[in-house]
Every structure is written in structure tokens, then in C-alpha cells.
Coordinates of C-alpha atoms and ligand atoms in Angstrom, one line a residue:
X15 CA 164.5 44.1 -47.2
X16 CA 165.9 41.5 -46.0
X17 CA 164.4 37.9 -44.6
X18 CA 165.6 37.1 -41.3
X19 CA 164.9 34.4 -38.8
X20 CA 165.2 35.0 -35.3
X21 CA 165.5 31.6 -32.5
X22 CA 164.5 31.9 -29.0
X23 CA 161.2 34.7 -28.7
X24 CA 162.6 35.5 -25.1
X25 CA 162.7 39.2 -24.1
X26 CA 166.1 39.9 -26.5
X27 CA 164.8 37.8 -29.4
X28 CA 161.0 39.0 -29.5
X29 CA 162.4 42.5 -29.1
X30 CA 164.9 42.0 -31.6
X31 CA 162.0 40.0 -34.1
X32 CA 159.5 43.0 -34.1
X33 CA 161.8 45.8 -34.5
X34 CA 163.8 44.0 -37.0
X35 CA 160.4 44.0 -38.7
X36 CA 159.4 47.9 -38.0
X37 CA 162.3 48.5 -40.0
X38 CA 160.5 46.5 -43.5
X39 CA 162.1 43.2 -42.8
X40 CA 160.6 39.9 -43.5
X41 CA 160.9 38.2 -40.1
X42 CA 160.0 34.7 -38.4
X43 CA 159.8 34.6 -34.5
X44 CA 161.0 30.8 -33.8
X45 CA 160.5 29.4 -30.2
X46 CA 160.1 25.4 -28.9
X47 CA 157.4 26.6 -26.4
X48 CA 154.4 26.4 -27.7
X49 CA 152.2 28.0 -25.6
X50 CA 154.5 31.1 -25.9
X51 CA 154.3 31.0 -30.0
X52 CA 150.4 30.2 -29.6
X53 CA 149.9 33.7 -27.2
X54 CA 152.1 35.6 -29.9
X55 CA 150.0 34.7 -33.1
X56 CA 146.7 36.3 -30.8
X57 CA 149.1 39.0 -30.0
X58 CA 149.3 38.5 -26.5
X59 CA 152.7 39.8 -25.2
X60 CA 154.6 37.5 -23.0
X61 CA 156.2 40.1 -21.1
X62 CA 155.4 43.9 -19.8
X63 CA 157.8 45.9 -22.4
X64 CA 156.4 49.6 -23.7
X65 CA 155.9 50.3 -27.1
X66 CA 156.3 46.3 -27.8
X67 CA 152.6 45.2 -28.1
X68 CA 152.0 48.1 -30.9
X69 CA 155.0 46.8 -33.2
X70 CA 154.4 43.3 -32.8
X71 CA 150.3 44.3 -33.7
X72 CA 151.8 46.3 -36.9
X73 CA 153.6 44.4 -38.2
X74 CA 152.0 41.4 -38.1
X75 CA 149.0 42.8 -39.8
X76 CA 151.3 44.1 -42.4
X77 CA 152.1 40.3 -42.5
X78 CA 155.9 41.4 -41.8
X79 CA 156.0 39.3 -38.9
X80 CA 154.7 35.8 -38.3
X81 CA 155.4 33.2 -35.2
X82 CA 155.9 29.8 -35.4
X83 CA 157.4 26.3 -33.5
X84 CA 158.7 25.5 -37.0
X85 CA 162.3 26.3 -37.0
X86 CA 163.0 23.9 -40.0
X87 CA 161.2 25.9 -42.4
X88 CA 162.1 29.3 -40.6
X89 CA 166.3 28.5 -41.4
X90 CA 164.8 27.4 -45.0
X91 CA 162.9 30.8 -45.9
X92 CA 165.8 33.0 -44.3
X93 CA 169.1 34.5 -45.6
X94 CA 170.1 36.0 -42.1
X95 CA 169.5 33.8 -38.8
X96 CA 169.6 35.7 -35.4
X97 CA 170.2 32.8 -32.3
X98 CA 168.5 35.3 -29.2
X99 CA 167.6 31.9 -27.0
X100 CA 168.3 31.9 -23.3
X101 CA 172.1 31.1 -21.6
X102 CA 171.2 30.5 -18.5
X103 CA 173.3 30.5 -15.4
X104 CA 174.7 27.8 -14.2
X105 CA 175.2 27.0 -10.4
X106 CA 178.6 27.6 -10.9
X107 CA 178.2 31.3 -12.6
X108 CA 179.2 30.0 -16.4
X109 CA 176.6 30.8 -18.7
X110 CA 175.1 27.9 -20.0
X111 CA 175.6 27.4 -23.6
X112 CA 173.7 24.6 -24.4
X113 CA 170.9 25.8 -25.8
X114 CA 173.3 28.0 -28.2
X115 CA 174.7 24.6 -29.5
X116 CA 171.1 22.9 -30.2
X117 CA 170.4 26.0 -32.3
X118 CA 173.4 25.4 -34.0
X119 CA 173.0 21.6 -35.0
X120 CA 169.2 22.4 -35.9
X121 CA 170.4 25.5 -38.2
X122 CA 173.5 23.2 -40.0
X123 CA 170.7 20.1 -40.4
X124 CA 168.5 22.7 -42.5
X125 CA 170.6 25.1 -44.1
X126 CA 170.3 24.7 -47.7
X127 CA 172.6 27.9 -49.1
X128 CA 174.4 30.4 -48.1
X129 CA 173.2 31.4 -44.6
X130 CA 174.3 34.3 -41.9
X131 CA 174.5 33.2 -38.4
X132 CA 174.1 36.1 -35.9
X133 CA 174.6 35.4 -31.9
X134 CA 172.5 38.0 -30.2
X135 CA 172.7 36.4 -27.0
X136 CA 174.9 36.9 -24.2
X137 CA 177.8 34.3 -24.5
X138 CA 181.3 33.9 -23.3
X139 CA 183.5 35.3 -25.5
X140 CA 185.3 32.2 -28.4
X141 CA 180.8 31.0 -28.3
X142 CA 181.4 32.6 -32.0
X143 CA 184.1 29.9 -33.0
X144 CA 181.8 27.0 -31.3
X145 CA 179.3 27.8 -33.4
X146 CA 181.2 28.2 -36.6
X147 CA 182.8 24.6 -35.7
X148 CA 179.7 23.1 -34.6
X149 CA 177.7 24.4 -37.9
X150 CA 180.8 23.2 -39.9
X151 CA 180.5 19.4 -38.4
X152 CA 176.8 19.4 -38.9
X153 CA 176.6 20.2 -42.4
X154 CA 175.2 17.5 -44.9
X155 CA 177.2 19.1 -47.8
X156 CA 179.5 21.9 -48.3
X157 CA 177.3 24.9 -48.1
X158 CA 179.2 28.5 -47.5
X159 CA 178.2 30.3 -43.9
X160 CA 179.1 32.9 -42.1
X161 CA 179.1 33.4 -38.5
X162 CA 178.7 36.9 -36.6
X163 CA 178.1 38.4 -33.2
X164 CA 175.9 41.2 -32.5
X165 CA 175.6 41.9 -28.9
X166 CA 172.7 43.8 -27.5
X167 CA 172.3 46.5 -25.2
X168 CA 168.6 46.6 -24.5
X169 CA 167.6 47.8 -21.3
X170 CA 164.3 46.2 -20.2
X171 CA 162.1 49.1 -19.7
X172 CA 163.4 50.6 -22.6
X173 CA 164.2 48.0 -24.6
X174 CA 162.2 49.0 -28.3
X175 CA 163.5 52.9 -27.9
X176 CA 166.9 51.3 -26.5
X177 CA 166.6 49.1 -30.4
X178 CA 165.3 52.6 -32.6
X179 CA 168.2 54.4 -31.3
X180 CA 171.9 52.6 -30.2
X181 CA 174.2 54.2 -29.2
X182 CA 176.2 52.2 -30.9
X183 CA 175.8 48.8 -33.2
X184 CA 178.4 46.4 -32.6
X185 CA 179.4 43.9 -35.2
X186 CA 181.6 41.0 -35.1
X187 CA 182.5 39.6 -38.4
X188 CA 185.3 37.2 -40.1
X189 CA 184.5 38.2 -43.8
X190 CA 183.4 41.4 -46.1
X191 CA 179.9 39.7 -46.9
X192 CA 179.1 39.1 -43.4
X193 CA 179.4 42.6 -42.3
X194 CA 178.2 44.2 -45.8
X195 CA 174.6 42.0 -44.7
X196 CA 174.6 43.5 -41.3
X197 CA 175.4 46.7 -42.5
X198 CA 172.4 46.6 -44.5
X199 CA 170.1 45.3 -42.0
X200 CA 171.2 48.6 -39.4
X201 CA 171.0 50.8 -42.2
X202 CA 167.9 52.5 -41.4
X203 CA 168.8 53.4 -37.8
X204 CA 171.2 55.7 -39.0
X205 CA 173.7 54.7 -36.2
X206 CA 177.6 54.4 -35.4
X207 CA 178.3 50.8 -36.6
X208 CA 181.4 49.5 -35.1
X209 CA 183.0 46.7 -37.4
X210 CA 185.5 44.5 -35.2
X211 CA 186.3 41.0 -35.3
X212 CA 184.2 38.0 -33.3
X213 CA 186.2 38.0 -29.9
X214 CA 186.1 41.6 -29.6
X215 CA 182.3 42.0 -30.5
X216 CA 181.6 39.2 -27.7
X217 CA 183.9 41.1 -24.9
X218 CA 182.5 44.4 -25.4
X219 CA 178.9 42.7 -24.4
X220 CA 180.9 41.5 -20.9
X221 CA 182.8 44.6 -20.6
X222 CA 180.2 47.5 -21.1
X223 CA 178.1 45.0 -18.7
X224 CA 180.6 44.7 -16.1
X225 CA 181.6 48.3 -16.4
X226 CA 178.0 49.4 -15.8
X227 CA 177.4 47.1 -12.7
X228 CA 181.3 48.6 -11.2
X229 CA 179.4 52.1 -11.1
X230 CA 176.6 50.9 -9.9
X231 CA 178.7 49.0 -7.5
X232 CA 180.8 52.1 -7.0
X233 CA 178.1 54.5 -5.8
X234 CA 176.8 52.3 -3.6
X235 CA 180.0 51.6 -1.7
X236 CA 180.4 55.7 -1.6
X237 CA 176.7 55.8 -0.1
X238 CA 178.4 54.1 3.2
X239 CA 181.3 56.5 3.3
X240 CA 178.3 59.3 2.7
X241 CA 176.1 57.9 5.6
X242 CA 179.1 58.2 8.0
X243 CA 180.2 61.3 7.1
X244 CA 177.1 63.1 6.5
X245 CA 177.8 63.6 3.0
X246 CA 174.4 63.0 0.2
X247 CA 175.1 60.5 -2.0
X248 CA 173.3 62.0 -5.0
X249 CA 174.9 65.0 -4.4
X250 CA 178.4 63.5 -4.7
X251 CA 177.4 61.4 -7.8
X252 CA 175.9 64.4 -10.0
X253 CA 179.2 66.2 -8.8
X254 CA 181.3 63.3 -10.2
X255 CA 178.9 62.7 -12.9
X256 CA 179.3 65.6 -14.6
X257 CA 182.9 65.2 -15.4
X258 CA 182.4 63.9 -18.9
X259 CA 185.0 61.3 -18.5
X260 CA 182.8 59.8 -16.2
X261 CA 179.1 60.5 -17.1
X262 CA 176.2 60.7 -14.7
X263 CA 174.7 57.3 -15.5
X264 CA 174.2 54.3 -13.5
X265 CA 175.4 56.8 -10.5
X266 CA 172.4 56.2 -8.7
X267 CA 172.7 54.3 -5.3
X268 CA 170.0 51.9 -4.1
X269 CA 169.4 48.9 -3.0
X270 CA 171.9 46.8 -5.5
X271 CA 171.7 46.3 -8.8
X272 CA 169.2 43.0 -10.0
X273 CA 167.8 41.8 -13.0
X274 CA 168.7 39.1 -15.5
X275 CA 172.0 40.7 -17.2
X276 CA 174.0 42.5 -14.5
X277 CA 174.2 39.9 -11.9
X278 CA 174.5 37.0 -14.3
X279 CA 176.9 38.6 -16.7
X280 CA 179.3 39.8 -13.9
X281 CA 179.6 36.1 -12.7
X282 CA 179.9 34.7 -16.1
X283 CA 182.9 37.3 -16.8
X284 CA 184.6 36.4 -13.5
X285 CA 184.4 32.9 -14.8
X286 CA 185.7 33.5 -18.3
X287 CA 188.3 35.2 -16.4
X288 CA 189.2 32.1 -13.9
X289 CA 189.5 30.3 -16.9
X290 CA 192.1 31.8 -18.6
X291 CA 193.7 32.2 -15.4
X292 CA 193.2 35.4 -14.3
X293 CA 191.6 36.5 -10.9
X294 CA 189.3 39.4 -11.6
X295 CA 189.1 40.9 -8.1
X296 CA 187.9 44.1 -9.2
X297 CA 184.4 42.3 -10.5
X298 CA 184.7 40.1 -7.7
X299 CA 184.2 43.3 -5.4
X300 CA 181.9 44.5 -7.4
X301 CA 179.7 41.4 -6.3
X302 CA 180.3 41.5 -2.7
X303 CA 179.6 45.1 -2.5
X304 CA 176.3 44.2 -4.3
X305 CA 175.9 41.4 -1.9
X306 CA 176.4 43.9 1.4
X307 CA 174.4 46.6 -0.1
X308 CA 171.3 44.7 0.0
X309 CA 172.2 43.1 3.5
X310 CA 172.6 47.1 4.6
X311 CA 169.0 47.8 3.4
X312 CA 167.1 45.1 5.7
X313 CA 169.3 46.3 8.6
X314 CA 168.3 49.7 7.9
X315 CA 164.5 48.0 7.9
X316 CA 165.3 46.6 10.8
X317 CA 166.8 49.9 12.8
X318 CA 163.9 51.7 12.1
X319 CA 161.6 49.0 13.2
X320 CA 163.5 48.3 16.0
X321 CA 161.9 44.4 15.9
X322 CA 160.8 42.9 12.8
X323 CA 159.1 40.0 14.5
X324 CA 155.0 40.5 14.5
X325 CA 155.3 43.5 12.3
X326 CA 153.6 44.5 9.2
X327 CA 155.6 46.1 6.9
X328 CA 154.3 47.4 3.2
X329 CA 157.0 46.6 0.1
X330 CA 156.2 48.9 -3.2
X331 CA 157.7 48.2 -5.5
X332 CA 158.8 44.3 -6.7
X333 CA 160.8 44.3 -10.1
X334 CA 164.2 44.7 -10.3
X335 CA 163.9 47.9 -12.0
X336 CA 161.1 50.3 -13.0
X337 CA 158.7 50.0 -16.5
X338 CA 158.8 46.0 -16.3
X339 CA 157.5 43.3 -14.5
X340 CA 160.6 41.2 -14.5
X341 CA 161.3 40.0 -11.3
X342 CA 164.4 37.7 -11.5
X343 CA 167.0 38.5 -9.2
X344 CA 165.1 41.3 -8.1
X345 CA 166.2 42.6 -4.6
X346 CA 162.9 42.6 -3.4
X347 CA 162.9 38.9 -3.3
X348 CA 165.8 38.6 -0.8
X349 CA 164.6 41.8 1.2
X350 CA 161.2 40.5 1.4
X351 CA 162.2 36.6 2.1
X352 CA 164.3 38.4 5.3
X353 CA 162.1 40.3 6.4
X354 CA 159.7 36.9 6.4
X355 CA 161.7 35.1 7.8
X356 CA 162.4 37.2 11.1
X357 CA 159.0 37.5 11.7
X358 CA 157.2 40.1 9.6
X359 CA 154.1 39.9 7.1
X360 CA 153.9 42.1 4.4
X361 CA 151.5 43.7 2.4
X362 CA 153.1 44.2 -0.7
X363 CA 152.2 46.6 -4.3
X364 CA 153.6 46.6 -7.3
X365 CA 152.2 48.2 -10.7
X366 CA 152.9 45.3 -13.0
X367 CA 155.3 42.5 -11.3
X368 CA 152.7 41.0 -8.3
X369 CA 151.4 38.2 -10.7
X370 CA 154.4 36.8 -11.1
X371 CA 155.6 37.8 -8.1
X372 CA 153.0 36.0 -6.9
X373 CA 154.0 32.6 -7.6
X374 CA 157.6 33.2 -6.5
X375 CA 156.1 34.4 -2.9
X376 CA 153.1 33.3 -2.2
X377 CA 152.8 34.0 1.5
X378 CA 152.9 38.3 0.8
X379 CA 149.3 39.9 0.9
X380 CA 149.1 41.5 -2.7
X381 CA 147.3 44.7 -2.7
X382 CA 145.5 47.0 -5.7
X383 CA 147.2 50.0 -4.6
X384 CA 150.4 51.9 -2.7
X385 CA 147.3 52.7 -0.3
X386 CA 146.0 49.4 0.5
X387 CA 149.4 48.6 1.2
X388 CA 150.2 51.1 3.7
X389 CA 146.9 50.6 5.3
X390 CA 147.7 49.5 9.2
X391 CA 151.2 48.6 8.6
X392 CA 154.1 49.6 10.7
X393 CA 156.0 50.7 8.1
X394 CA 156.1 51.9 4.4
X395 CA 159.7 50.1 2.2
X396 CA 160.6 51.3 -1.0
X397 CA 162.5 49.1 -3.4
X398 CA 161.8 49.9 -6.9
X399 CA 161.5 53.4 -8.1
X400 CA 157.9 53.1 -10.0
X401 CA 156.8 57.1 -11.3
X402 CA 153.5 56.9 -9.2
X403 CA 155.3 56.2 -6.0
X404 CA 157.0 59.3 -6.0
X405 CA 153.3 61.3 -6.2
X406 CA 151.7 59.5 -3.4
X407 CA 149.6 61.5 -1.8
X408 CA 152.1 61.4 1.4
X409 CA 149.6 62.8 4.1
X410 CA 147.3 60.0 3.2
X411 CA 149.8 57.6 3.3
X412 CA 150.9 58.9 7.0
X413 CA 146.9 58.4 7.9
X414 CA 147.2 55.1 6.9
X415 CA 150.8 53.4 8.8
X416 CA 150.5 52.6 11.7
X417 CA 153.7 54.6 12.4
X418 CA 155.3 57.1 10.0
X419 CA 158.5 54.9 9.1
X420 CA 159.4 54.7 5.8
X421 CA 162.9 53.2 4.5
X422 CA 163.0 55.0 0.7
X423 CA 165.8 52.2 -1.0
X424 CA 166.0 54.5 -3.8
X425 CA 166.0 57.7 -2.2
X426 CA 162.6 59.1 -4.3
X427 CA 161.7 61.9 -1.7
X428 CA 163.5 64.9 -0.4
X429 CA 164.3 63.5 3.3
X430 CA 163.8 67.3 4.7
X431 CA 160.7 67.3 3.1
X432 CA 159.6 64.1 4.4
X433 CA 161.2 64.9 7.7
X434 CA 158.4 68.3 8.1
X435 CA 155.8 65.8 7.5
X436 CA 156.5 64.2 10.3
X437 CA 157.8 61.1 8.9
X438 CA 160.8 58.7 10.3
X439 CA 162.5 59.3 6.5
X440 CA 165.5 56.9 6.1
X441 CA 167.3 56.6 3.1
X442 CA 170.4 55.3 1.2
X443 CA 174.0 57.5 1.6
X444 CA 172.4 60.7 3.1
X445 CA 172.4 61.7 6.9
X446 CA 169.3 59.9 8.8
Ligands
LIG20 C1 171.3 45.9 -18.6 C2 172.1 46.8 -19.6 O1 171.9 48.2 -19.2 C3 171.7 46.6 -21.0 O2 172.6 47.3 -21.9 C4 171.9 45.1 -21.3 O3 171.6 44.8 -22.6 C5 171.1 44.2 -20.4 O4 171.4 44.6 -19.0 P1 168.8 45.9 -17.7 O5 169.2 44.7 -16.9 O6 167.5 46.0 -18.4 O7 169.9 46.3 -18.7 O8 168.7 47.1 -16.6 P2 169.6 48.4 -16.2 O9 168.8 49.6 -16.5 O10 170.9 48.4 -16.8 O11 169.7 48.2 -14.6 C6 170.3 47.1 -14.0 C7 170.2 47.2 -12.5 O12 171.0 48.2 -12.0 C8 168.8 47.4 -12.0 O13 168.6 46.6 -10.9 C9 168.9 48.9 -11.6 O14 168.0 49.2 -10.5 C10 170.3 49.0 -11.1 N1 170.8 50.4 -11.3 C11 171.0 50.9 -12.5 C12 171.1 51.1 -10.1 O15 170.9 50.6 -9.0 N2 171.6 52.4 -10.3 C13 171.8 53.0 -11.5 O16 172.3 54.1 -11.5 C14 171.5 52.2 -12.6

């Protein structure tokens, strides 16, 4: 058992808090909003995540896990200190790091012995040395530290199973006691530990990232050549995806990748790269591609509408990805602001993400169900791939639209199928 302090209760560190805790820890949830800290303690989640909810409730009965605006006392009562707080992008794509060096100061001002220092978030790779330096000018006396960098590779959606069982743990140490600690900490999820030093640790964070969003990016750059030629898409990714060298994963084409990590982290990695001069044009592609992709869908929109203008046109599905209502950099934000903007009005449905959706787009009709949606609009738009979209009760659905269009951004439904219905099916890299 160990006692650990995590900074920042966003969605890495309040992930990383309560499972930290599952596993018998002693942890304190720090965060500077305190509305946020004032939710947690009633055990009200600040975010849609499954499983999340039950561990924090758990463990904080089992009094494992408390939440707190104190971060004085947290660095006092903990051997191991985890910084998760935000790094925001800046408008230039670098990550900003300021809140990393706050965290930093405030740790050195209240460290009183030996402490670990653990970056979880997402930082340009060398943040690991600005720490160490910045703790190491802060410090009222000479008190021994260590710093280390654990990357994480939670998928939102997934993000508590994605904790129980890694694929990996990466740690980045400088000394024997930092990664003995760590070691200890991981122990019970019986997982491949990879022991490398700082700069590595932080670049395999940007690298698995960037790799990811490049297949991502890769598919859906083959869906065109698929359209053209009258290939499937999905058939020519499980073809290539079962070559083990290259795995099926993040194969599937759609309507651009979104979220906070892959569009963020690609742009912070071509920026680490510009700064140590080298032009990554691969990653610069893979962001243009990403770009087009969505510009492709809302043409697609608009073909099978033929005009946009004075239509209504039902959205399901609003996060950027299924099982969470996160909504920044979603795609349906851009497709839906286009689709506004020449002229449509849309009913939109979404099982978690409308309320905050909500206050990003206020002018969409939000509607209780995938059938008020459809109800008397011109056409049905799929962006997020939500289970209970793809067991709509279609011949219902085809009652309700005004016209059977419906553009399927993540190709959900068998287009011969749909075609029998009697549906205008399009979808992404198959024959329409
Ligand atoms: C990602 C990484 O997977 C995770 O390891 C890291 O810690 C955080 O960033 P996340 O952003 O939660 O996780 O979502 P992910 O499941 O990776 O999907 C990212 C985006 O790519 C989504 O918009 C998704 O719709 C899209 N995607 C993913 C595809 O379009 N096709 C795929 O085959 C896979």
C-alpha cells in the first residue's frame, strides 16, 4: 500500500485516482475547482465513464479515497505524487505546459522528504527535465526527489478496463528507487512493465498517439480510392488487418478521427518536431487527410440531399466516439455547424452527449430518442457509432423521414440490406 497524491481530477487524473485506489492504495484526488471537488465528495461523477462511478463509491466508503482543494496537505501526507492536470492546446498546436509548472512550484514549496514526482499527462517530451529543474529551484532545503513519467493510454469509453488491464505500463525513470516505487504500485496488475529512461517514456506517449491517428488516417484515405473503384473499405481493412504485422485496430474508416488526444497530440508532435528542426510531413498528412475526410462527409450530406438549404436533417450520434459524452473536437460539431450554416435545421440525438452539446450548439432541436429525431426530417446522418443505433427498428425509422436518405458516417448497416428496404444508403469507402 502505498499513499499517493494525484493533481488535476480531470478525466486521466480521476481515472488514474480511483483505480489507483481499487488496487488498496491510499489516494487523495487534488483539483483547484471547487465545485468539481464538492460533486466528487457526494459522489457525483463529472464525466460519463463506465465502471467509474462504482470505484470511486467503493472506495471511498472503504475511506481509500478522499477529494479535496487542499493540495498542501495532499503533497504532505503522500510518498508518490501523480501531476494528471490539463495541457491544453495552444493556438499554435504546442501543448500548454503551464499548468504542469504551477504543480511543480506548489509540490517543491510543500515537500518535506523524500517525494516521487510522476507526469501522467500528456507533455512534450524533455517536460520531465522542466520539472526536475523547476522542483530543484523551488525547494526550501535540500530534500532528495525523484522525477518520473508514466504516460497513459486510456481510451475514454474504456478508460477503467483500459487501467485493470495495459497492455503495457510504461515507466520513465533516472534512478533504481524511482522505478522500484512504481514497480510496486503496478504490481497488482500483473502487466509487462517497460523500464526506459524519461525522454523515451514521454515519446512513446506521442508516438503510439501519432501512430494510431496515421491508421486511422490511413483507412480513411483508402476509403476514397475504395469509393472510386468499387472496392469496400472494411473489407480491405480486415484483409490488411489480419496480417499480424499490422493488426486490425483503428482500421475502421469514418468520419475522422476527434476527441481530446488524437487531434491535439498529433499537432503537439508536429510542433516538437518543428522545433528541433525537423518537418514531419508524414503527421502533417495525417492531419489534412483528417481535415478532407470530414469535408467529404457533408458533401456526401449534401449529394444525397441535393440542397441543404430549408432542410431538416436528423444527427445521431454527437461525441466523438461511442460510450462517452465527450464532445471536444467531435466531428459532429463541424458537420453540424455546416450543415447550419447552408441552410439546414436539425434535429439531433445523442444517448449521453446532448447536455453538453447543448451549450456548445444551442440552435439544434435535441430530441429523447433516434425516433423523435427522424420524425419529419429529410434525412437520417450518422456520426457516432452508439450500440442502439445499429438496432433501430429501420422500417419505423423509414415511416418517420420524410425521405429515406440516410448518410451512415460509420458504415453501421449492411448497405444491401438497407438498399432492399428501400433506403437511399450512402456510406464511407463502399460503392453508393
Ligand atoms: C486515445 C488513445 O487510444 C489512448 O490510448 C490515449 O490515452 C488517449 O487517446 P481516445 O481519444 O479515448 O483514446 O479514443 P480512441 O478510441 O483512440 O479514438 C480516437 C478517435 O479515432 C475517435 O474519434 C474514433 O472515432 C476514431 N477512430 C478510432 C476511428 O475513426 N477509427 C478507428 O478505427 C479507431
Amino acid at each position: 500500500m502505498k499513499r499517493i497524491c494525484v493533481i488535476g481530477s480531470g478525466y486521466v487524473g480521476l481515472v488514474t485516482g480511483s483505480c489507483l485506489s481499487d488496487l488498496g492504495n491510499e489516494v487523495i484526488c487534488v483539483d483547484n475547482d471547487k465545485d468539481k471537488i464538492a460533486a466528487l465528495k457526494d459522489l457525483k461523477m463529472p464525466i460519463y465513464e463506465p465502471g467509474l462511478e462504482d470505484i470511486v463509491k467503493r472506495n471511498t466508503k472503504a475511506g481509500r479515497l478522499v477529494f479535496t482543494t487542499d493540495l498542501k496537505r495532499a503533497v504532505k501526507d503522500s510518498e508518490i505524487i501523480y501531476i494528471t492536470v490539463g495541457t491544453p492546446p495552444k493556438a499554435n498546436g504546442e501543448a500548454d505546459l503551464s499548468c504542469v509548472e504551477d504543480v511543480s512550484r506548489e509540490v517543491a514549496f510543500n515537500m518535506d522528504s523524500y517525494r516521487l514526482i510522476v507526469d501522467k499527462s500528456t507533455v512534450p517530451v524533455q517536460t520531465g527535465q522542466r520539472v526536475k529543474e523547476t522542483i530543484s529551484r523551488c525547494l526550501k532545503k535540500d530534500i532528495e526527489f525523484d522525477v518520473a513519467s508514466n504516460p497513459e493510454f486510456l481510451r475514454e469509453g474504456s478508460a477503467v478496463d483500459d487501467f485493470m488491464h495495459p497492455d503495457r505500463i510504461v515507466i520513465g525513470v533516472e534512478t533504481e528507487r524511482a522505478a522500484d516505487l512504481l514497480k510496486e504500485v503496478y504490481m497488482p496488475l500483473n502487466s509487462t512493465i517497460i523500464v526506459t529512461d524519461i525522454q523515451s517514456a514521454e515519446l512513446i506517449k506521442h508516438a503510439a498517439n501519432s501512430f494510431l491517428a496515421t491508421k486511422v488516417s490511413f483507412v480513411n484515405a483508402l476509403s476514397v480510392i475504395c469509393e472510386k473503384t468499387g472496392a469496400d473499405v472494411d473489407k480491405v481493412a480486415e484483409g490488411m488487418g489480419m496480417d499480424k504485422r499490422i493488426g486490425s485496430t483503428f482500421l475502421k474508416a469514418g468520419v475522422g478521427f476527434g476527441g481530446f488526444c488524437f487531434p491535439k497530440d498529433v499537432a503537439a508532435f508536429v510542433k516538437i518536431a518543428e522545433k528541433l528542426g525537423y518537418d514531419f510531413k508524414l503527421l502533417k498528412a495525417v492531419q489534412e487527410i483528417n481535415k478532407t475526410q470530414k469535408e467529404r462527409f457533408i458533401k456526401k450530406i449534401e449529394n444525397a440531399l441535393w440542397n441543404i438549404k430549408g432542410k431538416k436533417i436528423a444527427v445521431l450520434g454527437l461525441s466523438f466516439k461511442p460510450n462517452t459524452d465527450d464532445i471536444r473536437f467531435a466531428p459532429s460539431i463541424d458537420i453540424i455547424q455546416a450543415l447550419q450554416k447552408d441552410g439546414a435545421t436539425i434535429n439531433a440525438y445523442d444517448p449521453y452527449a446532448m447536455d453538453k452539446m447543448s451549450k456548445v450548439l444551442p440552435k439544434v432541436k435535441y430530441c429523447s430518442s433516434s425516433y423523435e429525431a427522424a420524425d419529419g426530417a429529410d434525412a437520417l446522418v450518422i456520426i457516432t457509432e452508439w450500440s442502439e443505433f445499429k438496432e433501430l427498428d429501420l422500417a419505423k425509422i423509414k415511416e418517420l423521414l420524410n425521405d429515406p436518405i440516410i448518410v451512415d458516417g460509420r458504415n453501421i448497416y449492411d448497405p444491401d440490406v438497407m438498399r432492399k428496404q428501400g433506403f437511399k444508403y450512402v456510406c464511407i469507402g463502399k460503392k453508393s
